[in-house]
Coordinates of C-alpha atoms in Angstrom, one line a residue:
M1414 CA -13.0 -2.3 9.0
P1415 CA -16.4 0.0 9.3
S1416 CA -16.0 2.2 6.0
S1417 CA -14.4 1.4 2.0
N1418 CA -15.6 -1.7 -0.1
A1419 CA -16.3 -5.1 0.2
F1420 CA -14.8 -7.4 2.3
T1421 CA -13.6 -10.3 0.1
R1422 CA -10.3 -12.7 0.5
R1423 CA -8.4 -11.2 -2.1
G1424 CA -9.6 -7.4 -1.4
F1425 CA -8.1 -7.8 2.1
V1426 CA -5.3 -9.8 1.4
T1427 CA -3.8 -7.6 -1.1
A1428 CA -5.1 -4.0 1.3
T1429 CA -2.8 -5.5 4.2
A1430 CA -0.3 -7.4 2.7
G1431 CA 0.7 -6.2 -0.8
A1432 CA -0.1 -9.7 -2.5
A1433 CA -0.5 -8.4 -5.7
G1434 CA -1.9 -10.9 -8.2
A1435 CA -1.2 -13.6 -5.5
L1436 CA -4.7 -14.7 -5.4
A1437 CA -6.0 -15.7 -8.2
M1438 CA -8.9 -17.7 -6.6
S1439 CA -11.9 -18.7 -8.3
P1440 CA -15.4 -17.9 -6.8
L1441 CA -16.6 -21.1 -8.4
L1442 CA -17.8 -22.4 -4.7
A1443 CA -16.7 -26.2 -5.3
A1444 CA -16.3 -28.0 -2.3
C1445 CA -15.4 -31.6 -2.8
G1446 CA -18.4 -34.5 -2.5
N1447 CA -17.5 -38.4 -2.4
G1448 CA -20.0 -39.3 -5.2
S1449 CA -19.7 -39.3 -9.2
S1450 CA -22.0 -37.3 -10.4
A1451 CA -23.7 -34.4 -7.9
A1452 CA -23.8 -34.9 -4.0
K1453 CA -25.7 -33.6 -0.7
G1454 CA -25.5 -29.6 -1.0
S1455 CA -24.6 -29.6 -4.9
T1456 CA -25.3 -27.7 -8.0
N1457 CA -28.0 -25.3 -7.5
T1458 CA -30.6 -24.8 -10.7
K1459 CA -31.2 -21.4 -11.5
T1460 CA -35.1 -21.6 -11.4
G1461 CA -34.4 -23.3 -7.9
L1462 CA -31.8 -20.7 -7.0
A1463 CA -34.9 -18.1 -8.1
A1464 CA -37.0 -19.8 -5.4
A1465 CA -34.6 -19.7 -2.9
L1466 CA -33.5 -16.2 -3.2
P1467 CA -35.2 -13.4 -0.7
T1468 CA -36.5 -10.1 -2.2
Y1469 CA -34.4 -7.3 -2.2
K1470 CA -35.7 -4.4 -1.3
P1471 CA -33.3 -1.4 -0.5
N1472 CA -33.0 0.5 2.7
S1473 CA -30.7 3.5 3.4
A1474 CA -31.0 5.7 6.6
A1475 CA -29.0 7.9 5.4
N1476 CA -29.2 8.7 1.5
P1477 CA -26.1 8.8 -0.2
D1478 CA -23.8 11.2 -1.5
I1479 CA -23.0 9.3 -4.9
P1480 CA -26.1 6.9 -5.5
I1481 CA -26.0 3.6 -6.9
V1482 CA -25.6 2.6 -10.8
Q1483 CA -27.6 -0.1 -12.5
G1484 CA -24.5 -2.1 -14.8
S1485 CA -24.8 -5.1 -17.3
G1486 CA -25.1 -8.6 -16.1
G1487 CA -26.7 -7.5 -12.9
A1488 CA -24.0 -5.6 -11.5
V1489 CA -24.6 -2.7 -9.3
T1490 CA -22.3 -0.1 -7.6
D1491 CA -21.9 0.2 -4.4
A1492 CA -23.4 3.8 -3.2
G1493 CA -20.7 6.4 -1.8
Y1494 CA -20.8 8.5 1.2
L1495 CA -18.6 11.9 1.4
T1496 CA -19.9 12.6 5.2
Y1497 CA -21.3 10.6 8.2
P1498 CA -24.7 11.4 9.5
A1499 CA -24.0 13.7 12.8
N1500 CA -26.9 12.1 13.9
P1501 CA -27.2 8.5 13.1
V1502 CA -31.3 7.2 13.1
A1503 CA -32.5 3.6 14.7
T1504 CA -33.7 1.6 11.6
V1505 CA -34.7 -1.1 14.5
S1506 CA -37.5 -0.5 17.2
G1507 CA -36.8 -2.1 20.5
T1508 CA -34.2 -5.2 21.3
P1509 CA -34.3 -7.8 18.3
G1510 CA -33.3 -10.7 21.1
S1511 CA -35.7 -12.4 23.6
G1512 CA -33.1 -12.7 26.3
G1513 CA -31.0 -16.0 24.6
T1514 CA -27.6 -16.8 25.0
Y1515 CA -25.6 -17.7 21.6
S1516 CA -22.1 -18.8 20.7
A1517 CA -20.5 -17.3 17.8
V1518 CA -17.1 -18.3 16.1
T1519 CA -15.9 -16.0 13.5
P1520 CA -12.3 -15.7 11.8
L1521 CA -10.1 -12.4 13.1
W1522 CA -7.2 -11.1 11.0
G1523 CA -6.3 -8.4 13.6
S1524 CA -5.6 -8.5 17.7
I1525 CA -8.3 -10.5 19.9
P1526 CA -10.0 -8.5 21.9
A1527 CA -10.3 -9.4 25.4
A1528 CA -13.6 -11.7 26.2
N1529 CA -16.7 -10.1 27.6
N1530 CA -15.2 -6.3 27.2
A1531 CA -17.3 -3.5 27.7
Y1532 CA -17.9 -3.1 24.0
Y1533 CA -19.6 -6.7 23.8
Q1534 CA -21.0 -6.1 27.0
A1535 CA -22.8 -2.2 25.2
V1536 CA -23.2 -4.5 21.8
N1537 CA -25.7 -7.9 23.6
K1538 CA -27.3 -5.1 25.6
A1539 CA -28.8 -3.5 22.9
L1540 CA -29.3 -6.7 21.1
G1541 CA -31.5 -8.4 24.3
A1542 CA -29.0 -11.3 24.1
T1543 CA -26.1 -12.3 24.8
I1544 CA -24.2 -13.3 21.9
N1545 CA -20.4 -14.8 22.7
M1546 CA -18.1 -14.0 20.5
E1547 CA -15.3 -16.2 20.2
P1548 CA -12.9 -14.8 17.2
A1549 CA -10.2 -16.8 16.1
N1550 CA -6.8 -16.3 14.0
G1551 CA -7.6 -15.7 10.7
N1552 CA -4.6 -17.1 9.6
T1553 CA -5.4 -20.5 11.2
Y1554 CA -9.0 -20.3 11.0
N1555 CA -9.2 -23.0 8.0
T1556 CA -7.7 -25.7 10.6
S1557 CA -9.3 -24.7 13.7
V1558 CA -12.8 -24.9 12.1
T1559 CA -12.3 -28.0 10.0
A1560 CA -11.2 -29.7 13.6
L1561 CA -14.9 -28.5 14.7
V1562 CA -16.4 -29.5 11.5
A1563 CA -15.1 -33.2 12.3
G1564 CA -16.5 -33.2 16.0
K1565 CA -19.6 -32.2 15.1
K1566 CA -18.9 -28.9 17.5
L1567 CA -19.9 -26.2 15.4
P1568 CA -21.1 -23.0 17.5
D1569 CA -24.4 -21.8 17.0
W1570 CA -23.7 -19.6 14.8
I1571 CA -20.3 -19.6 12.9
Q1572 CA -18.6 -18.4 9.7
L1573 CA -17.6 -19.9 6.9
P1574 CA -15.5 -17.6 4.8
T1575 CA -16.4 -19.5 1.1
W1576 CA -12.8 -19.4 -0.1
W1577 CA -12.5 -22.2 2.6
N1578 CA -16.2 -24.1 1.0
S1579 CA -13.6 -27.1 -0.4
T1580 CA -11.9 -26.8 3.0
F1581 CA -14.6 -27.0 5.5
N1582 CA -17.0 -29.5 3.0
V1583 CA -19.6 -26.6 3.5
G1584 CA -21.5 -29.1 0.6
E1585 CA -22.1 -31.8 2.9
L1586 CA -22.5 -29.9 5.8
T1587 CA -26.0 -28.3 4.7
G1588 CA -28.6 -30.0 5.6
S1589 CA -26.6 -32.2 7.9
Q1590 CA -25.0 -29.6 10.3
L1591 CA -26.4 -26.0 9.4
T1592 CA -30.1 -24.6 9.6
D1593 CA -32.1 -24.9 6.0
L1594 CA -33.1 -20.9 6.3
T1595 CA -35.3 -21.2 2.9
P1596 CA -38.4 -21.7 5.2
Y1597 CA -37.6 -18.1 6.8
L1598 CA -36.3 -16.2 4.5
A1599 CA -37.3 -16.9 1.1
G1600 CA -38.9 -14.9 -1.0
D1601 CA -40.9 -11.8 0.5
K1602 CA -40.6 -13.8 4.1
I1603 CA -37.5 -11.3 4.5
L1604 CA -39.6 -8.5 4.5
Q1605 CA -40.1 -9.0 8.5
Y1606 CA -36.4 -8.1 8.3
P1607 CA -35.7 -5.3 6.5
N1608 CA -32.2 -4.6 7.0
L1609 CA -31.6 -8.2 5.8
A1610 CA -34.3 -7.9 2.6
A1611 CA -31.3 -4.5 1.9
I1612 CA -28.9 -7.0 0.8
P1613 CA -28.3 -7.4 -2.7
T1614 CA -29.4 -10.7 -4.1
A1615 CA -26.0 -11.8 -5.7
A1616 CA -25.0 -11.6 -1.9
W1617 CA -27.4 -14.4 -1.4
S1618 CA -26.7 -16.3 -4.0
A1619 CA -23.6 -17.5 -2.6
G1620 CA -25.4 -19.2 0.4
V1621 CA -26.8 -21.0 -1.4
W1622 CA -27.2 -25.1 -1.4
N1623 CA -29.1 -27.7 -3.8
N1624 CA -32.1 -24.9 -4.1
K1625 CA -32.1 -24.2 -0.4
L1626 CA -30.6 -20.7 1.2
Y1627 CA -28.6 -21.8 4.3
G1628 CA -25.8 -18.3 4.7
I1629 CA -25.9 -15.1 5.7
P1630 CA -24.1 -13.0 3.7
S1631 CA -22.0 -9.6 5.6
F1632 CA -19.8 -7.3 3.0
A1633 CA -22.4 -8.0 0.7
S1634 CA -21.3 -5.6 -2.9
G1635 CA -22.7 -5.8 -6.3
A1636 CA -20.0 -4.5 -7.9
T1637 CA -17.5 -7.4 -6.9
F1638 CA -14.7 -7.6 -9.5
A1639 CA -11.3 -9.7 -9.3
G1640 CA -9.1 -6.6 -9.3
C1641 CA -8.0 -4.2 -11.9
F1642 CA -4.5 -2.1 -13.3
F1643 CA -3.9 0.7 -11.0
Y1644 CA -1.2 3.3 -11.8
R1645 CA 0.7 6.3 -9.8
K1646 CA -1.0 9.4 -11.4
D1647 CA 1.0 11.5 -9.6
L1648 CA 4.1 9.6 -11.5
L1649 CA 2.3 8.6 -14.7
V1650 CA 0.4 11.6 -15.7
D1651 CA 1.8 14.2 -13.4
K1652 CA 5.6 13.6 -13.7
L1653 CA 5.7 11.8 -16.5
G1654 CA 3.2 13.4 -18.6
L1655 CA 1.8 9.9 -20.0
S1656 CA -1.7 9.3 -21.0
A1657 CA -3.6 6.9 -19.1
E1658 CA -6.2 6.8 -21.9
V1659 CA -5.6 3.3 -22.4
K1660 CA -7.5 1.7 -25.0
S1661 CA -5.9 -1.5 -26.0
I1662 CA -3.2 -3.7 -25.2
A1663 CA -0.7 -2.2 -27.5
D1664 CA -1.4 1.2 -25.6
F1665 CA -0.7 -0.6 -22.0
E1666 CA 2.8 -2.2 -23.2
N1667 CA 3.8 1.5 -24.7
L1668 CA 2.9 3.0 -21.0
L1669 CA 5.1 -0.5 -19.2
K1670 CA 7.9 0.9 -22.1
E1671 CA 8.3 4.2 -21.3
C1672 CA 7.8 3.5 -17.7
K1673 CA 10.8 0.9 -17.8
A1674 CA 12.6 4.4 -18.9
A1675 CA 11.5 6.3 -16.8
N1676 CA 13.1 4.3 -14.3
G1677 CA 16.4 3.8 -15.2
G1678 CA 16.2 1.0 -17.3
I1679 CA 14.4 -1.3 -14.3
G1680 CA 10.7 -2.5 -14.8
A1681 CA 8.5 -0.2 -13.4
S1682 CA 5.2 -2.7 -13.5
D1683 CA 4.1 -5.2 -10.9
D1684 CA 2.8 -8.7 -11.8
L1685 CA 0.1 -8.2 -14.3
W1686 CA -1.1 -11.3 -15.1
T1687 CA -4.2 -12.1 -12.7
Y1688 CA -5.9 -9.4 -14.4
L1689 CA -5.2 -9.7 -17.7
A1690 CA -8.5 -11.9 -18.0
Q1691 CA -10.1 -9.1 -18.5
P1692 CA -8.6 -6.8 -21.7
Y1693 CA -8.0 -10.9 -23.3
G1694 CA -11.7 -11.6 -22.1
I1695 CA -10.6 -14.9 -20.7
P1696 CA -13.3 -16.2 -18.6
E1697 CA -13.9 -17.4 -15.3
K1698 CA -12.9 -20.9 -15.6
F1699 CA -15.6 -21.9 -18.7
A1700 CA -16.9 -20.2 -22.1
V1701 CA -20.0 -22.1 -24.2
Q1702 CA -19.7 -22.6 -27.3
N1703 CA -22.3 -24.4 -29.5
G1704 CA -23.6 -26.0 -26.2
K1705 CA -20.3 -27.4 -25.2
L1706 CA -18.3 -26.1 -22.2
V1707 CA -14.8 -25.2 -23.7
H1708 CA -12.2 -24.9 -20.5
K1709 CA -10.2 -21.4 -20.6
Y1710 CA -6.8 -23.3 -21.1
D1711 CA -8.5 -24.2 -24.7
L1712 CA -9.5 -20.9 -25.2
P1713 CA -7.2 -19.3 -27.7
Q1714 CA -7.6 -15.6 -26.0
F1715 CA -5.6 -17.6 -23.0
A1716 CA -2.7 -18.7 -24.9
E1717 CA -2.5 -14.9 -26.7
G1718 CA -3.1 -12.9 -23.1
L1719 CA 0.1 -15.7 -21.4
N1720 CA 2.4 -14.9 -24.2
W1721 CA 2.4 -11.3 -24.1
A1722 CA 2.9 -11.7 -20.3
Y1723 CA 5.8 -13.5 -21.3
K1724 CA 6.8 -11.0 -23.7
V1725 CA 6.8 -8.2 -21.3
A1726 CA 8.4 -10.2 -18.7
K1727 CA 11.4 -11.1 -21.3
A1728 CA 11.4 -7.1 -22.3
G1729 CA 12.6 -5.9 -18.6
Y1730 CA 8.8 -4.5 -18.2
I1731 CA 8.4 -5.8 -15.1
H1732 CA 10.1 -5.0 -12.0
P1733 CA 12.5 -8.0 -11.0
D1734 CA 11.5 -8.0 -7.5
A1735 CA 7.7 -9.5 -9.2
L1736 CA 9.7 -11.7 -11.5
A1737 CA 11.5 -13.1 -8.1
G1738 CA 8.3 -13.9 -6.7
D1739 CA 8.4 -11.2 -4.6
T1740 CA 4.8 -10.5 -3.1
S1741 CA 5.1 -9.2 0.1
N1742 CA 6.7 -6.0 -1.1
A1743 CA 4.3 -4.9 -3.9
N1744 CA 2.7 -2.5 -1.9
T1745 CA 6.0 -1.4 -0.9
R1746 CA 7.4 -1.0 -4.5
F1747 CA 4.5 1.0 -5.3
Y1748 CA 4.3 3.4 -2.5
S1749 CA 8.0 4.4 -3.0
G1750 CA 7.6 4.8 -7.1
K1751 CA 9.8 1.8 -7.9
C1752 CA 6.5 0.4 -9.6
I1753 CA 4.5 3.0 -11.3
I1754 CA 2.1 0.2 -12.7
S1755 CA 0.3 -2.7 -10.6
S1756 CA -2.4 -5.3 -10.9
T1757 CA -4.1 -6.4 -7.4
G1758 CA -7.9 -6.3 -6.2
T1759 CA -9.9 -3.3 -5.7
G1760 CA -10.1 -3.5 -2.2
A1761 CA -6.9 -2.1 -2.7
W1762 CA -8.3 1.3 -3.2
N1763 CA -8.9 2.6 0.1
L1764 CA -8.2 4.9 2.5
M1765 CA -5.8 2.7 4.8
D1766 CA -3.8 2.5 1.2
A1767 CA -4.2 6.2 0.5
Q1768 CA -2.8 7.1 4.5
S1769 CA 0.3 4.4 3.8
G1770 CA 1.1 6.1 -0.1
L1771 CA 0.9 9.4 0.9
A1772 CA 2.8 9.0 4.1
A1773 CA 5.7 8.0 1.5
N1774 CA 5.1 10.6 -0.9
P1775 CA 3.1 13.8 -0.4
K1776 CA 2.0 13.7 -3.6
Y1777 CA 0.5 9.6 -3.7
N1778 CA -2.1 9.4 -6.1
R1779 CA -3.8 5.7 -7.0
Q1780 CA -5.9 5.7 -9.9
A1781 CA -7.1 2.5 -11.8
F1782 CA -7.0 2.2 -16.0
K1783 CA -10.3 1.9 -16.8
V1784 CA -11.1 -1.6 -18.4
F1785 CA -10.4 -2.2 -22.2
S1786 CA -10.4 -5.1 -25.1
A1787 CA -6.7 -6.3 -25.9
D1788 CA -7.2 -5.7 -30.0
G1789 CA -9.0 -1.7 -28.9
T1790 CA -11.6 -2.2 -31.3
S1791 CA -14.1 -5.2 -29.4
T1792 CA -16.3 -4.4 -26.2
P1793 CA -14.8 -4.5 -23.1
T1794 CA -16.0 -7.2 -20.5
I1795 CA -15.2 -8.4 -17.2
F1796 CA -17.1 -10.8 -15.4
V1797 CA -18.7 -10.2 -11.9
E1798 CA -18.1 -12.3 -8.5
A1799 CA -20.1 -13.4 -6.1
G1800 CA -22.0 -10.9 -4.2
A1801 CA -20.3 -12.1 -1.2
S1802 CA -17.6 -14.0 0.5
I1803 CA -18.2 -13.7 3.9
M1804 CA -20.8 -16.1 4.9
S1805 CA -22.1 -17.4 8.4
Y1806 CA -24.6 -20.3 9.2
L1807 CA -26.7 -21.3 12.3
N1808 CA -26.6 -24.4 13.6
K1809 CA -29.2 -27.1 12.7
N1810 CA -29.7 -28.2 16.6
L1811 CA -31.0 -24.7 17.2
T1812 CA -34.8 -25.0 17.8
D1813 CA -37.2 -22.7 15.5
K1814 CA -37.5 -19.9 18.1
Q1815 CA -34.0 -19.5 18.5
V1816 CA -33.5 -19.4 14.5
K1817 CA -35.7 -16.4 14.9
E1818 CA -34.4 -14.9 17.5
C1819 CA -30.9 -15.0 15.6
L1820 CA -32.0 -13.9 12.1
A1821 CA -33.7 -10.9 14.3
I1822 CA -30.3 -9.8 15.6
A1823 CA -29.1 -10.6 11.7
N1824 CA -31.0 -8.0 11.3
Y1825 CA -29.7 -5.5 13.6
L1826 CA -26.4 -6.7 12.9
A1827 CA -27.2 -5.5 9.2
A1828 CA -28.3 -2.2 9.3
P1829 CA -27.3 0.2 7.0
Y1830 CA -24.5 2.6 6.7
G1831 CA -24.8 5.5 9.0
S1832 CA -27.6 4.0 11.1
A1833 CA -27.6 4.2 15.0
E1834 CA -27.2 0.4 15.0
Y1835 CA -24.7 0.5 12.3
T1836 CA -22.3 2.8 14.5
L1837 CA -22.5 0.9 17.9
I1838 CA -21.5 -2.2 16.0
N1839 CA -18.5 -0.6 14.2
Y1840 CA -17.5 2.1 16.6
G1841 CA -19.0 1.0 19.6
V1842 CA -20.6 3.2 22.5
A1843 CA -20.3 7.2 21.7
G1844 CA -18.1 8.9 24.3
V1845 CA -16.7 5.6 25.0
D1846 CA -15.5 3.8 22.2
H1847 CA -15.4 6.9 20.2
T1848 CA -16.0 10.7 19.4
M1849 CA -18.3 12.3 17.1
T1850 CA -15.9 14.6 14.9
S1851 CA -17.0 16.4 11.1
S1852 CA -15.3 13.5 9.3
G1853 CA -17.1 10.4 11.6
P1854 CA -16.9 8.7 14.6
Q1855 CA -13.0 8.4 15.2
Y1856 CA -12.1 5.6 17.7
T1857 CA -10.8 6.5 21.2
D1858 CA -8.1 4.5 22.4
Q1859 CA -10.5 1.9 24.7
G1860 CA -12.3 1.9 21.0
K1861 CA -8.8 0.7 19.3
K1862 CA -8.3 -1.8 21.3
E1863 CA -12.1 -3.3 21.8
A1864 CA -14.7 -2.0 19.2
N1865 CA -12.2 -1.6 16.2
Q1866 CA -12.2 -5.4 15.0
D1867 CA -14.5 -7.0 12.9
T1868 CA -16.0 -9.9 15.3
Y1869 CA -20.0 -9.3 15.2
Q1870 CA -20.1 -7.8 11.2
F1871 CA -18.9 -11.2 10.1
L1872 CA -22.7 -12.9 11.7
A1873 CA -24.6 -10.2 9.4
S1874 CA -23.5 -7.1 8.1
A1875 CA -24.8 -4.4 5.5
A1876 CA -24.0 -4.2 2.3
S1877 CA -20.4 -2.2 1.2
V1878 CA -20.5 1.1 1.1
V1879 CA -17.1 3.4 -0.7
S1880 CA -16.5 5.7 2.4
N1881 CA -13.1 7.4 3.0
P1882 CA -13.9 10.1 5.8
G1883 CA -11.5 13.2 5.2
M1884 CA -10.8 11.9 1.0
D1885 CA -13.4 13.2 -0.8
Q1886 CA -12.0 12.7 -4.2
L1887 CA -10.8 9.0 -3.3
T1888 CA -14.2 8.6 -3.0
K1889 CA -15.5 10.0 -5.8
D1890 CA -12.9 8.5 -8.1
F1891 CA -13.5 4.9 -7.0
C1892 CA -17.1 5.0 -7.6
A1893 CA -16.4 6.7 -10.8
W1894 CA -14.3 3.8 -11.8
Q1895 CA -17.2 1.5 -10.7
A1896 CA -20.0 2.9 -12.6
D1897 CA -17.7 2.4 -15.6
A1898 CA -16.7 -0.8 -14.7
V1899 CA -20.1 -1.9 -14.2
Q1900 CA -21.4 -0.7 -17.4
H1901 CA -19.2 -4.0 -18.6
A1902 CA -20.1 -6.5 -16.7
Y1903 CA -21.3 -10.1 -17.5
K1904 CA -22.4 -13.4 -15.4
P1905 CA -19.5 -16.3 -16.0
V1906 CA -21.0 -19.8 -16.6
F1907 CA -22.2 -21.5 -13.6
D1908 CA -23.1 -18.1 -11.7
N1909 CA -23.6 -19.2 -8.0
A1910 CA -23.7 -22.5 -8.5
N1911 CA -22.2 -24.0 -5.5
I1912 CA -21.2 -26.9 -7.3
T1913 CA -19.8 -30.2 -5.4
V1914 CA -17.1 -31.9 -7.1
P1915 CA -16.3 -35.4 -6.6
A1916 CA -13.5 -36.0 -4.5
R1917 CA -11.9 -38.4 -7.4
L1918 CA -11.8 -35.2 -9.6
A1919 CA -10.9 -32.7 -7.6
T1920 CA -6.8 -32.0 -7.6
A1921 CA -7.6 -32.4 -11.3
D1922 CA -10.1 -29.2 -11.2
T1923 CA -8.0 -27.4 -9.3
A1924 CA -5.1 -27.8 -12.0
Q1925 CA -2.3 -26.9 -9.6
A1926 CA 0.7 -28.1 -12.0
V1927 CA -0.6 -25.9 -14.8
E1928 CA -0.8 -22.8 -12.5
D1929 CA 2.9 -23.6 -11.4
T1930 CA 3.9 -23.7 -15.5
I1931 CA 1.7 -20.5 -16.2
K1932 CA 3.6 -18.1 -13.4
E1933 CA 6.7 -19.7 -14.7
V1934 CA 5.5 -18.4 -18.2
Y1935 CA 4.6 -14.7 -16.7
H1936 CA 7.8 -14.3 -15.3
G1937 CA 9.6 -15.0 -18.1
L1938 CA 11.1 -18.4 -17.1
K1939 CA 9.1 -20.8 -19.7
P1940 CA 7.9 -20.2 -22.8
I1941 CA 4.4 -20.5 -23.6
S1942 CA 4.8 -24.1 -25.3
A1943 CA 5.7 -25.2 -21.3
F1944 CA 2.1 -24.5 -20.6
Q1945 CA 0.8 -26.3 -23.7
D1946 CA 2.9 -29.4 -22.5
A1947 CA 1.7 -28.4 -19.3
V1948 CA -2.2 -28.5 -20.2
T1949 CA -1.7 -31.6 -22.3
T1950 CA -0.3 -33.7 -19.1
W1951 CA -3.3 -32.1 -17.2
K1952 CA -5.5 -33.5 -19.5
K1953 CA -4.5 -37.0 -19.7
S1954 CA -4.3 -36.9 -16.1
G1955 CA -8.1 -35.9 -15.0
G1956 CA -8.6 -32.6 -16.9
T1957 CA -10.4 -34.1 -19.9
D1958 CA -12.5 -36.2 -17.4
V1959 CA -13.2 -32.7 -15.4
I1960 CA -14.8 -31.3 -18.1
A1961 CA -16.5 -34.0 -19.2
W1962 CA -18.3 -34.1 -15.5
Y1963 CA -18.7 -30.7 -15.7
Q1964 CA -20.3 -31.1 -19.2
T1965 CA -22.7 -33.9 -18.4
N1966 CA -23.5 -33.3 -14.9
V1967 CA -23.7 -29.6 -14.7
Y1968 CA -24.1 -28.2 -18.1
D1969 CA -26.4 -30.6 -20.0
K1970 CA -28.9 -30.7 -16.8
F1971 CA -28.9 -27.3 -15.7
G1972 CA -27.4 -25.2 -18.3
S1973 CA -24.7 -22.4 -18.0
M1974 CA -26.8 -20.2 -15.1
Q1975 CA -25.9 -17.4 -16.4

């Protein structure tokens, strides 16, 4: 994935499998501890986090065609590129490595390349070290890595995606099996690694545990949002003559009604619930009112938004296959025009999507509605998620010299878009793995087999950019949406806190029974009262204790950390 948009679990899965709205994962990175209060590797404080974070210093080998836009809440857009540098320049002098040999395990959602292939050999030669890449099946990665953790057999360098922090118990691994990088990278110490220093601060925050820096981020972005509402412009606007200027939930509902009528009386929208949090102002997990935490389930806007989702489902505005829980064919419904409106992660808006859509309909044009408020009068808001969900770690058994060598290698791997190092890591050797064209590097048959997979990138990579070679308007449209969205961004409560919830409260914290009921409500199977009853039961079976634990052990000690 050498181009376009930040890599997140939600973005990756929705872009490739069409799991629209299926992954409502909370970026509040809660690993299960054992005590009744904060355990080893648990909650960061606002001041402690600031002290552990590296200094941010932008670095670009190629000036973007669409510059970064600063928003609110610390959000910044990804740089946009319409062309790839014809002559990539080097950002690292000499070879970063000093002859070391290291084992590295990373997930891979694709075909596993042959071991010690020509691409690996070329990259290792450029690194001046041997990284024995051992990519593992991403679909079973949580199981295979759990075994390594339990046996204390972690490799020298490992990728631990943040959505599995709880599974891997990362909070406990920090300080016991993983290297503390704070002495090497905190503050201005990172400036000796200029490409690492160019990674946005928000991305590093996700790798800080108990006020110490452990993780090295990949695919960082300062504009990581849960997702948005998409529409087929070629159908909604160009064919039906409807306006995509949605200012309120009433406007949105009118569009759903019109799309159903145009679709022969069959609902022409896919599931919407997950991203209704944005117009209804539903927080990630908690809001703070008068110094007290209020769980999102207890907020009136949560019930209001869920009741609206129930209402449109009962009105037949949602496609029946979506109501039946079929998420695997969501992209197919969108490409075919059976669904004119959908909601999913922003990672779905990319070159691969455009190519698939155009293959189904030559006029295909995915666009996104701007953020809006339900009442149409309030200022829209959208919470920004963690700046990275792909985080690598070094083994604590490495010596000081080895850690420094690995960080020098990481600096090479994090070279910015369009640089000589970036080109090698993402496209392989010129003339062997790729050829340079007017649209940028194009893989050869050998490159497709060996270089066209994310391997080294999962150890470290440059900040994400928006680039869709040959489709300039797509890049411009995505960047324009981001530029608007970041103006409405805010940090959620317990932003980048990496909270370790006691094991005894883990089940209640997940609230799976409530989430299951919510799904039944927004699919029109149960009324809003079923949700209210589920919340009451959840509170009696541990929910109240969970909220109290967060209040006493996190908020009262450290504040909201926003």
